[in-house]
Amino acid sequence: MEQVIKSLDALYINICVTYASLVFFYFFLSSDGPLGPNSPLYKRVLFGVLCGAVAAFLDRDLFRLSGTVYYSFEMIPLVICVFYVGWFSVLCGFMLKFFLTGMFTIDNLFVAVMIAGICYFRPWRDNNIRTFAIATSIVLVIRLIVSAPYLNSWAIIWSSLGYQLVTLFCMFICYHGLGGKFRYVRAFFREKENSSMDFLTKTFNRMGLEEHLKAVQKNHSGFGLAMLDIDFFKKVNDTYGHAIGDDVLVRVANVARMMLRKDDVLARFGGEEFVILIASGNTYECVKCCERIRRAVESTVFTNADGEPFKITVSLGVANYQPDKSWQENIIVADSALYQSKTNGRNRTTSV
Ligand SMILES: Nc1nc2c(ncn2[C@@H]2O[C@H](COP(=O)(O)OP(=O)(O)OP(=O)(O)O)[C@@H](O)[C@H]2O)c(=O)[nH]1
């Protein structure tokens, strides 16, 4: 039986491996948004599997108190996984560790009970340092209780306490390290979203539109480009004031959004003008989509500051996107169609 802490070198390597792998994979899986309990399923599975693999790796360096009772760092990646990515991810991780480390062992039963206990409190919903401290303290206390019958000399007691403290230290380093990355990634994506969104209508702005145009152009799939302009919007502002004008912009954006499909993109191009990327290369489909929006706006009742109703209309111009032209040139084509709608009496859709 070992009565001293496993060599410090081994513990140091274990801490480094745990920290580096968790942080690396966290960043890797956060390429298009912070990894978390609502991330796509494959990402949660991947992160869980990684945590399970790290747990199995950490299970090599054991501080043995008896044949079946020992300490290792195995709980660290699994606990971190619960806190940051949730129950499903840790279930995947546990399953991998289960198969890699002898399946129905007392240790795996013990780990399963502790992970299930932590999951019961759903810490991923309110991930904070207090909950983490409580969860880790409970894990350590249970470990000490389970190992109590073997703590029969001061040397073993000190070694056990020392091991628990090193584990605790490592847990907190990983928790803090990942927390820092989590905040950084979240702030980055929030900032990115803000810079590509229109503050008033919560549609994309020009920058967001440009990004989408580049992305859809890469896919080489045909799509329609529509321009939408509110008719006589200056009159709305002049008659009801700018606040109501803003309200009209927001509601038109909402109505248009409701009429679009998941893959379509709505962006405010400036003033009272919107651009719509319609995920269809078929002109008839695109015109149908524009007409749906036009009719929906036409039947929407707006209200002024005194609660009196008024109505507005929109004009649209639509063109098939030409990949050999720049997006600005494509916009000019759609804009010329919009111009025709305006000159032909407004409240209509024209396609070119
Ligand atoms: N309330 C509000 N008004 C805006 C905003 N951006 C632009 N406008 C106003 O939108 C109006 C656009 O007017 P025009 O370009 O003359 O167009 P219009 O009155 O809609 O006429 P047509 O397009 O020819 O039907 C101007 O009065 C701008 O001040 C905004 O963010 N909020």
CSV table of C-alpha atoms and ligand atoms in Angstrom, one decimal:
chain,number,residue,atom,x,y,z
A,1,MET,CA,0.0,0.0,0.0
A,2,GLU,CA,1.3,3.4,-0.9
A,3,GLN,CA,1.5,5.7,2.1
A,4,VAL,CA,2.8,8.8,0.4
A,5,ILE,CA,1.3,11.0,-2.2
A,6,LYS,CA,2.1,9.7,-5.7
A,7,SER,CA,5.1,11.6,-7.0
A,8,LEU,CA,4.6,15.3,-7.5
A,9,ASP,CA,5.7,14.9,-11.1
A,10,ALA,CA,2.8,12.6,-11.9
A,11,LEU,CA,0.3,15.0,-10.2
A,12,TYR,CA,1.8,17.9,-12.1
A,13,ILE,CA,1.5,16.1,-15.4
A,14,ASN,CA,-2.1,15.1,-14.5
A,15,ILE,CA,-3.1,18.7,-13.7
A,16,CYS,CA,-1.5,20.0,-16.9
A,17,VAL,CA,-3.2,17.3,-19.1
A,18,THR,CA,-6.6,17.9,-17.5
A,19,TYR,CA,-6.4,21.7,-17.8
A,20,ALA,CA,-4.9,21.8,-21.3
A,21,SER,CA,-7.3,19.2,-22.8
A,22,LEU,CA,-10.4,20.8,-21.3
A,23,VAL,CA,-9.4,24.3,-22.3
A,24,PHE,CA,-8.3,23.3,-25.8
A,25,PHE,CA,-11.5,21.4,-26.5
A,26,TYR,CA,-13.6,24.1,-25.0
A,27,PHE,CA,-12.1,26.6,-27.4
A,28,PHE,CA,-12.2,24.1,-30.3
A,29,LEU,CA,-15.9,23.5,-29.8
A,30,SER,CA,-16.7,27.1,-29.2
A,31,SER,CA,-15.8,28.1,-32.8
A,32,ASP,CA,-19.3,29.4,-33.6
A,33,GLY,CA,-20.7,30.1,-30.1
A,34,PRO,CA,-19.8,29.4,-26.5
A,35,LEU,CA,-20.1,25.7,-25.6
A,36,GLY,CA,-22.8,25.1,-23.1
A,37,PRO,CA,-25.8,23.0,-22.1
A,38,ASN,CA,-27.8,24.3,-25.1
A,39,SER,CA,-25.0,23.7,-27.7
A,40,PRO,CA,-25.6,21.3,-30.6
A,41,LEU,CA,-25.8,17.7,-29.5
A,42,TYR,CA,-22.6,16.6,-31.3
A,43,LYS,CA,-20.6,19.2,-29.4
A,44,ARG,CA,-21.9,18.1,-26.0
A,45,VAL,CA,-21.2,14.5,-26.9
A,46,LEU,CA,-17.7,15.3,-28.1
A,47,PHE,CA,-16.9,17.4,-25.0
A,48,GLY,CA,-18.3,14.7,-22.7
A,49,VAL,CA,-16.3,11.9,-24.5
A,50,LEU,CA,-13.2,14.0,-24.1
A,51,CYS,CA,-13.9,14.4,-20.4
A,52,GLY,CA,-14.4,10.7,-20.1
A,53,ALA,CA,-11.2,10.0,-21.9
A,54,VAL,CA,-9.3,12.4,-19.6
A,55,ALA,CA,-10.9,10.8,-16.5
A,56,ALA,CA,-9.8,7.3,-17.7
A,57,PHE,CA,-6.3,8.7,-18.3
A,58,LEU,CA,-6.2,10.2,-14.8
A,59,ASP,CA,-7.3,6.8,-13.4
A,60,ARG,CA,-3.8,5.5,-14.2
A,61,ASP,CA,-2.2,7.4,-11.3
A,62,LEU,CA,-3.8,6.0,-8.2
A,63,PHE,CA,-3.2,6.7,-4.6
A,64,ARG,CA,-4.2,3.4,-3.3
A,65,LEU,CA,-5.6,2.8,0.3
A,66,SER,CA,-6.6,-0.8,-0.4
A,67,GLY,CA,-7.3,-3.0,-3.4
A,68,THR,CA,-10.6,-1.3,-4.2
A,69,VAL,CA,-10.3,2.0,-2.4
A,70,TYR,CA,-8.1,4.7,-4.0
A,71,TYR,CA,-7.9,8.3,-5.0
A,72,SER,CA,-7.3,9.8,-8.4
A,73,PHE,CA,-8.1,13.0,-10.3
A,74,GLU,CA,-10.8,11.2,-12.3
A,75,MET,CA,-13.6,13.3,-10.9
A,76,ILE,CA,-12.1,16.6,-12.0
A,77,PRO,CA,-13.0,16.5,-15.8
A,78,LEU,CA,-16.4,15.0,-15.0
A,79,VAL,CA,-17.4,17.6,-12.4
A,80,ILE,CA,-16.2,20.4,-14.7
A,81,CYS,CA,-18.2,18.8,-17.5
A,82,VAL,CA,-21.4,18.9,-15.4
A,83,PHE,CA,-21.0,22.5,-14.5
A,84,TYR,CA,-20.2,23.8,-18.0
A,85,VAL,CA,-22.0,21.5,-20.4
A,86,GLY,CA,-24.6,19.7,-18.4
A,87,TRP,CA,-25.9,16.2,-17.7
A,88,PHE,CA,-26.0,14.7,-21.1
A,89,SER,CA,-22.4,15.5,-21.8
A,90,VAL,CA,-21.2,14.0,-18.5
A,91,LEU,CA,-23.3,10.9,-19.1
A,92,CYS,CA,-21.4,10.4,-22.4
A,93,GLY,CA,-18.2,11.0,-20.5
A,94,PHE,CA,-19.0,8.6,-17.8
A,95,MET,CA,-20.1,5.9,-20.3
A,96,LEU,CA,-16.7,6.1,-22.0
A,97,LYS,CA,-14.8,6.0,-18.7
A,98,PHE,CA,-17.0,3.1,-17.6
A,99,PHE,CA,-16.0,1.0,-20.6
A,100,LEU,CA,-12.4,2.0,-20.4
A,101,THR,CA,-11.9,1.3,-16.7
A,102,GLY,CA,-13.3,-2.1,-16.0
A,103,MET,CA,-17.0,-1.4,-16.2
A,104,PHE,CA,-18.8,-2.7,-13.0
A,105,THR,CA,-16.2,-1.6,-10.4
A,106,ILE,CA,-16.8,-0.1,-7.0
A,107,ASP,CA,-15.0,3.0,-8.2
A,108,ASN,CA,-17.3,3.4,-11.2
A,109,LEU,CA,-20.3,2.9,-8.9
A,110,PHE,CA,-18.9,5.5,-6.6
A,111,VAL,CA,-18.2,8.0,-9.4
A,112,ALA,CA,-21.7,7.4,-10.9
A,113,VAL,CA,-23.4,8.1,-7.5
A,114,MET,CA,-21.5,11.3,-7.0
A,115,ILE,CA,-22.0,12.6,-10.6
A,116,ALA,CA,-25.8,11.7,-10.4
A,117,GLY,CA,-25.9,13.6,-7.0
A,118,ILE,CA,-24.3,16.7,-8.5
A,119,CYS,CA,-26.6,16.5,-11.6
A,120,TYR,CA,-29.6,16.4,-9.4
A,121,PHE,CA,-29.0,20.0,-8.5
A,122,ARG,CA,-28.6,21.0,-12.1
A,123,PRO,CA,-25.5,23.3,-11.6
A,124,TRP,CA,-25.2,24.1,-15.3
A,125,ARG,CA,-28.3,26.2,-14.9
A,126,ASP,CA,-26.7,28.5,-12.3
A,127,ASN,CA,-23.0,27.8,-12.6
A,128,ASN,CA,-21.3,29.8,-9.9
A,129,ILE,CA,-18.3,29.4,-7.6
A,130,ARG,CA,-20.4,28.8,-4.5
A,131,THR,CA,-22.3,25.8,-6.0
A,132,PHE,CA,-19.0,24.5,-7.3
A,133,ALA,CA,-17.3,24.8,-3.9
A,134,ILE,CA,-20.2,23.0,-2.2
A,135,ALA,CA,-20.2,20.2,-4.9
A,136,THR,CA,-16.5,19.7,-4.7
A,137,SER,CA,-16.4,19.8,-0.9
A,138,ILE,CA,-19.2,17.1,-0.7
A,139,VAL,CA,-17.2,14.9,-3.2
A,140,LEU,CA,-14.1,15.3,-1.0
A,141,VAL,CA,-15.9,14.6,2.3
A,142,ILE,CA,-17.5,11.5,0.8
A,143,ARG,CA,-14.2,10.3,-0.4
A,144,LEU,CA,-12.7,10.8,3.1
A,145,ILE,CA,-15.6,9.0,4.7
A,146,VAL,CA,-15.3,6.0,2.3
A,147,SER,CA,-11.6,5.8,3.0
A,148,ALA,CA,-12.0,6.3,6.8
A,149,PRO,CA,-11.5,2.6,7.7
A,150,TYR,CA,-8.1,2.7,6.0
A,151,LEU,CA,-6.8,5.8,7.6
A,152,ASN,CA,-5.2,3.9,10.4
A,153,SER,CA,-2.0,5.9,10.8
A,154,TRP,CA,-1.0,9.5,10.9
A,155,ALA,CA,1.1,9.1,7.8
A,156,ILE,CA,-1.8,7.8,5.7
A,157,ILE,CA,-4.2,10.5,7.2
A,158,TRP,CA,-1.7,13.3,6.2
A,159,SER,CA,-1.1,11.8,2.8
A,160,SER,CA,-4.9,11.5,2.2
A,161,LEU,CA,-5.6,15.0,3.2
A,162,GLY,CA,-2.7,16.2,1.1
A,163,TYR,CA,-4.0,14.4,-1.9
A,164,GLN,CA,-7.5,15.8,-1.4
A,165,LEU,CA,-6.0,19.3,-1.1
A,166,VAL,CA,-4.1,18.9,-4.4
A,167,THR,CA,-7.2,17.6,-6.0
A,168,LEU,CA,-9.2,20.5,-4.7
A,169,PHE,CA,-6.5,22.9,-6.0
A,170,CYS,CA,-6.6,21.3,-9.4
A,171,MET,CA,-10.4,21.4,-9.6
A,172,PHE,CA,-10.4,25.1,-8.9
A,173,ILE,CA,-7.7,25.8,-11.4
A,174,CYS,CA,-9.7,24.0,-14.1
A,175,TYR,CA,-12.9,25.6,-13.0
A,176,HIS,CA,-11.5,29.1,-13.0
A,177,GLY,CA,-9.5,28.5,-16.2
A,178,LEU,CA,-12.6,27.3,-18.1
A,179,GLY,CA,-14.7,30.0,-16.5
A,180,GLY,CA,-12.3,32.6,-17.8
A,181,LYS,CA,-12.4,31.1,-21.3
A,182,PHE,CA,-16.2,30.8,-21.1
A,183,ARG,CA,-16.6,34.5,-20.2
A,184,TYR,CA,-14.1,35.5,-22.9
A,185,VAL,CA,-15.9,33.4,-25.6
A,186,ARG,CA,-19.3,34.7,-24.6
A,187,ALA,CA,-18.2,38.3,-24.6
A,188,PHE,CA,-16.6,37.8,-28.0
A,189,PHE,CA,-19.7,36.4,-29.5
A,190,ARG,CA,-21.9,39.0,-27.9
A,191,GLU,CA,-19.7,41.7,-29.3
A,192,LYS,CA,-19.7,40.0,-32.7
A,193,GLU,CA,-23.5,39.7,-32.7
A,194,ASN,CA,-23.9,43.4,-31.6
A,195,SER,CA,-21.6,44.6,-34.3
A,196,SER,CA,-23.6,42.7,-37.0
A,197,MET,CA,-27.1,43.4,-35.6
A,198,ASP,CA,-29.3,46.5,-36.1
A,199,PHE,CA,-29.9,47.8,-32.6
A,200,LEU,CA,-33.5,49.0,-33.3
A,201,THR,CA,-35.0,46.2,-35.3
A,202,LYS,CA,-32.8,43.3,-34.1
A,203,THR,CA,-32.3,42.3,-37.7
A,204,PHE,CA,-28.8,42.1,-39.3
A,205,ASN,CA,-27.1,45.3,-40.3
A,206,ARG,CA,-24.9,45.8,-43.3
A,207,MET,CA,-22.0,44.0,-41.7
A,208,GLY,CA,-24.1,41.0,-40.8
A,209,LEU,CA,-25.7,41.0,-44.3
A,210,GLU,CA,-22.3,41.0,-45.9
A,211,GLU,CA,-21.2,38.1,-43.8
A,212,HIS,CA,-24.3,36.1,-44.8
A,213,LEU,CA,-23.8,37.0,-48.4
A,214,LYS,CA,-20.3,35.7,-48.3
A,215,ALA,CA,-21.4,32.5,-46.6
A,216,VAL,CA,-24.3,31.7,-49.0
A,217,GLN,CA,-22.1,32.6,-52.0
A,218,LYS,CA,-19.6,30.0,-50.8
A,219,ASN,CA,-22.4,27.3,-50.8
A,220,HIS,CA,-23.0,27.9,-54.5
A,221,SER,CA,-26.7,27.4,-54.0
A,222,GLY,CA,-29.1,29.8,-55.8
A,223,PHE,CA,-30.9,32.4,-53.7
A,224,GLY,CA,-33.0,35.5,-54.2
A,225,LEU,CA,-32.2,39.0,-53.1
A,226,ALA,CA,-35.1,41.2,-52.2
A,227,MET,CA,-35.2,44.9,-51.2
A,228,LEU,CA,-38.1,46.1,-49.1
A,229,ASP,CA,-39.0,49.7,-48.6
A,230,ILE,CA,-41.7,51.2,-46.5
A,231,ASP,CA,-44.0,53.5,-48.6
A,232,PHE,CA,-44.2,57.1,-47.6
A,233,PHE,CA,-42.3,56.5,-44.4
A,234,LYS,CA,-41.4,60.2,-44.2
A,235,LYS,CA,-45.1,60.9,-43.9
A,236,VAL,CA,-45.4,58.5,-40.9
A,237,ASN,CA,-42.6,60.3,-39.2
A,238,ASP,CA,-44.0,63.7,-40.0
A,239,THR,CA,-47.6,62.8,-39.0
A,240,TYR,CA,-47.0,60.6,-35.9
A,241,GLY,CA,-43.5,61.5,-34.8
A,242,HIS,CA,-40.1,59.6,-34.8
A,243,ALA,CA,-41.0,57.3,-31.9
A,244,ILE,CA,-43.9,55.9,-33.8
A,245,GLY,CA,-41.8,55.8,-36.9
A,246,ASP,CA,-39.3,53.6,-34.9
A,247,ASP,CA,-42.1,51.5,-33.7
A,248,VAL,CA,-43.3,51.0,-37.3
A,249,LEU,CA,-39.8,49.9,-38.3
A,250,VAL,CA,-39.6,47.3,-35.5
A,251,ARG,CA,-43.1,45.9,-36.3
A,252,VAL,CA,-42.4,45.7,-40.1
A,253,ALA,CA,-39.2,43.8,-39.3
A,254,ASN,CA,-41.1,41.5,-37.0
A,255,VAL,CA,-43.9,40.8,-39.5
A,256,ALA,CA,-41.3,40.1,-42.2
A,257,ARG,CA,-39.4,37.8,-39.9
A,258,MET,CA,-42.5,35.9,-39.2
A,259,MET,CA,-43.2,35.4,-42.9
A,260,LEU,CA,-39.7,34.1,-43.6
A,261,ARG,CA,-38.3,30.6,-43.3
A,262,LYS,CA,-35.4,29.5,-41.1
A,263,ASP,CA,-32.7,29.8,-43.7
A,264,ASP,CA,-33.8,33.2,-45.0
A,265,VAL,CA,-32.0,36.3,-43.7
A,266,LEU,CA,-33.5,39.7,-43.0
A,267,ALA,CA,-31.2,42.7,-42.7
A,268,ARG,CA,-31.8,46.4,-42.3
A,269,PHE,CA,-30.0,48.1,-45.2
A,270,GLY,CA,-30.5,51.6,-43.8
A,271,GLY,CA,-33.3,54.0,-43.0
A,272,GLU,CA,-36.6,52.3,-43.8
A,273,GLU,CA,-35.1,49.9,-46.3
A,274,PHE,CA,-34.5,46.1,-45.7
A,275,VAL,CA,-32.7,43.4,-47.6
A,276,ILE,CA,-34.0,39.8,-47.6
A,277,LEU,CA,-31.9,36.8,-48.7
A,278,ILE,CA,-34.4,34.2,-49.7
A,279,ALA,CA,-33.0,30.7,-49.7
A,280,SER,CA,-34.4,29.7,-53.1
A,281,GLY,CA,-33.1,30.1,-56.6
A,282,ASN,CA,-36.6,30.0,-58.0
A,283,THR,CA,-37.9,33.4,-58.9
A,284,TYR,CA,-41.5,32.4,-58.5
A,285,GLU,CA,-40.8,31.2,-55.0
A,286,CYS,CA,-39.0,34.4,-54.2
A,287,VAL,CA,-41.9,36.6,-55.5
A,288,LYS,CA,-44.3,34.4,-53.5
A,289,CYS,CA,-42.3,35.0,-50.3
A,290,CYS,CA,-42.1,38.8,-51.0
A,291,GLU,CA,-45.9,38.9,-51.6
A,292,ARG,CA,-46.5,37.1,-48.3
A,293,ILE,CA,-44.6,39.8,-46.5
A,294,ARG,CA,-46.3,42.6,-48.4
A,295,ARG,CA,-49.8,41.3,-47.7
A,296,ALA,CA,-48.9,40.7,-44.0
A,297,VAL,CA,-47.7,44.3,-43.6
A,298,GLU,CA,-50.8,45.6,-45.5
A,299,SER,CA,-53.1,43.9,-43.1
A,300,THR,CA,-51.2,44.9,-39.9
A,301,VAL,CA,-52.8,47.6,-37.9
A,302,PHE,CA,-50.4,50.1,-36.3
A,303,THR,CA,-51.4,52.6,-33.6
A,304,ASN,CA,-50.3,56.2,-33.0
A,305,ALA,CA,-49.5,57.7,-29.6
A,306,ASP,CA,-53.2,58.3,-29.0
A,307,GLY,CA,-54.0,54.7,-29.8
A,308,GLU,CA,-55.6,55.5,-33.1
A,309,PRO,CA,-55.1,52.9,-35.8
A,310,PHE,CA,-53.3,53.5,-39.1
A,311,LYS,CA,-52.0,51.3,-41.9
A,312,ILE,CA,-48.9,51.3,-44.0
A,313,THR,CA,-47.7,49.4,-47.1
A,314,VAL,CA,-44.4,48.3,-48.4
A,315,SER,CA,-42.9,47.9,-51.9
A,316,LEU,CA,-40.5,45.1,-52.8
A,317,GLY,CA,-38.0,44.4,-55.6
A,318,VAL,CA,-36.5,40.9,-56.1
A,319,ALA,CA,-33.8,39.5,-58.2
A,320,ASN,CA,-32.0,36.2,-58.5
A,321,TYR,CA,-28.5,36.5,-57.0
A,322,GLN,CA,-25.8,36.4,-59.6
A,323,PRO,CA,-22.6,34.9,-58.0
A,324,ASP,CA,-20.4,36.3,-60.8
A,325,LYS,CA,-21.3,39.8,-59.7
A,326,SER,CA,-20.3,41.6,-56.4
A,327,TRP,CA,-23.0,41.8,-53.7
A,328,GLN,CA,-23.2,45.6,-54.3
A,329,GLU,CA,-23.9,45.0,-58.0
A,330,ASN,CA,-26.6,42.5,-57.0
A,331,ILE,CA,-28.2,45.0,-54.6
A,332,ILE,CA,-28.3,47.5,-57.4
A,333,VAL,CA,-30.3,45.0,-59.6
A,334,ALA,CA,-32.8,44.3,-56.7
A,335,ASP,CA,-33.0,48.1,-56.1
A,336,SER,CA,-33.9,48.7,-59.7
A,337,ALA,CA,-36.8,46.3,-59.3
A,338,LEU,CA,-37.8,48.1,-56.1
A,339,TYR,CA,-37.7,51.4,-58.0
A,340,GLN,CA,-40.1,49.9,-60.5
A,341,SER,CA,-42.5,48.9,-57.7
A,342,LYS,CA,-42.3,52.5,-56.4
A,343,THR,CA,-42.9,54.1,-59.8
A,344,ASN,CA,-45.7,51.8,-60.7
A,345,GLY,CA,-47.8,52.9,-57.7
A,346,ARG,CA,-46.1,51.2,-54.6
A,347,ASN,CA,-47.5,48.4,-52.4
A,348,ARG,CA,-46.3,45.7,-54.9
A,349,THR,CA,-43.5,43.3,-55.7
A,350,THR,CA,-41.5,43.5,-58.9
A,351,SER,CA,-39.0,40.9,-60.1
A,352,VAL,CA,-36.2,41.3,-62.6
B,1,LIG,N1,-38.3,57.0,-37.2
B,1,LIG,C1,-37.2,56.7,-38.0
B,1,LIG,N2,-37.2,57.3,-39.2
B,1,LIG,C2,-36.1,57.0,-40.0
B,1,LIG,C3,-35.1,56.2,-39.6
B,1,LIG,N3,-34.2,56.1,-40.6
B,1,LIG,C4,-34.6,56.8,-41.6
B,1,LIG,N4,-35.8,57.4,-41.3
B,1,LIG,C5,-36.7,58.3,-42.0
B,1,LIG,O1,-37.2,57.6,-43.2
B,1,LIG,C6,-37.6,58.6,-44.1
B,1,LIG,C7,-37.4,58.1,-45.5
B,1,LIG,O2,-38.0,59.0,-46.4
B,1,LIG,P1,-37.9,58.9,-47.9
B,1,LIG,O3,-36.5,58.4,-48.3
B,1,LIG,O4,-38.3,60.2,-48.5
B,1,LIG,O5,-38.9,57.8,-48.4
B,1,LIG,P2,-40.5,57.6,-48.1
B,1,LIG,O6,-41.1,58.8,-47.4
B,1,LIG,O7,-40.7,56.3,-47.5
B,1,LIG,O8,-41.0,57.6,-49.6
B,1,LIG,P3,-41.0,56.4,-50.6
B,1,LIG,O9,-39.8,55.5,-50.3
B,1,LIG,O10,-40.7,57.0,-52.0
B,1,LIG,O11,-42.3,55.7,-50.6
B,1,LIG,C8,-36.9,59.9,-43.7
B,1,LIG,O12,-37.9,60.8,-43.2
B,1,LIG,C9,-35.9,59.5,-42.6
B,1,LIG,O13,-35.8,60.5,-41.7
B,1,LIG,C10,-35.1,55.6,-38.3
B,1,LIG,O14,-34.3,54.9,-37.8
B,1,LIG,N5,-36.2,55.9,-37.5
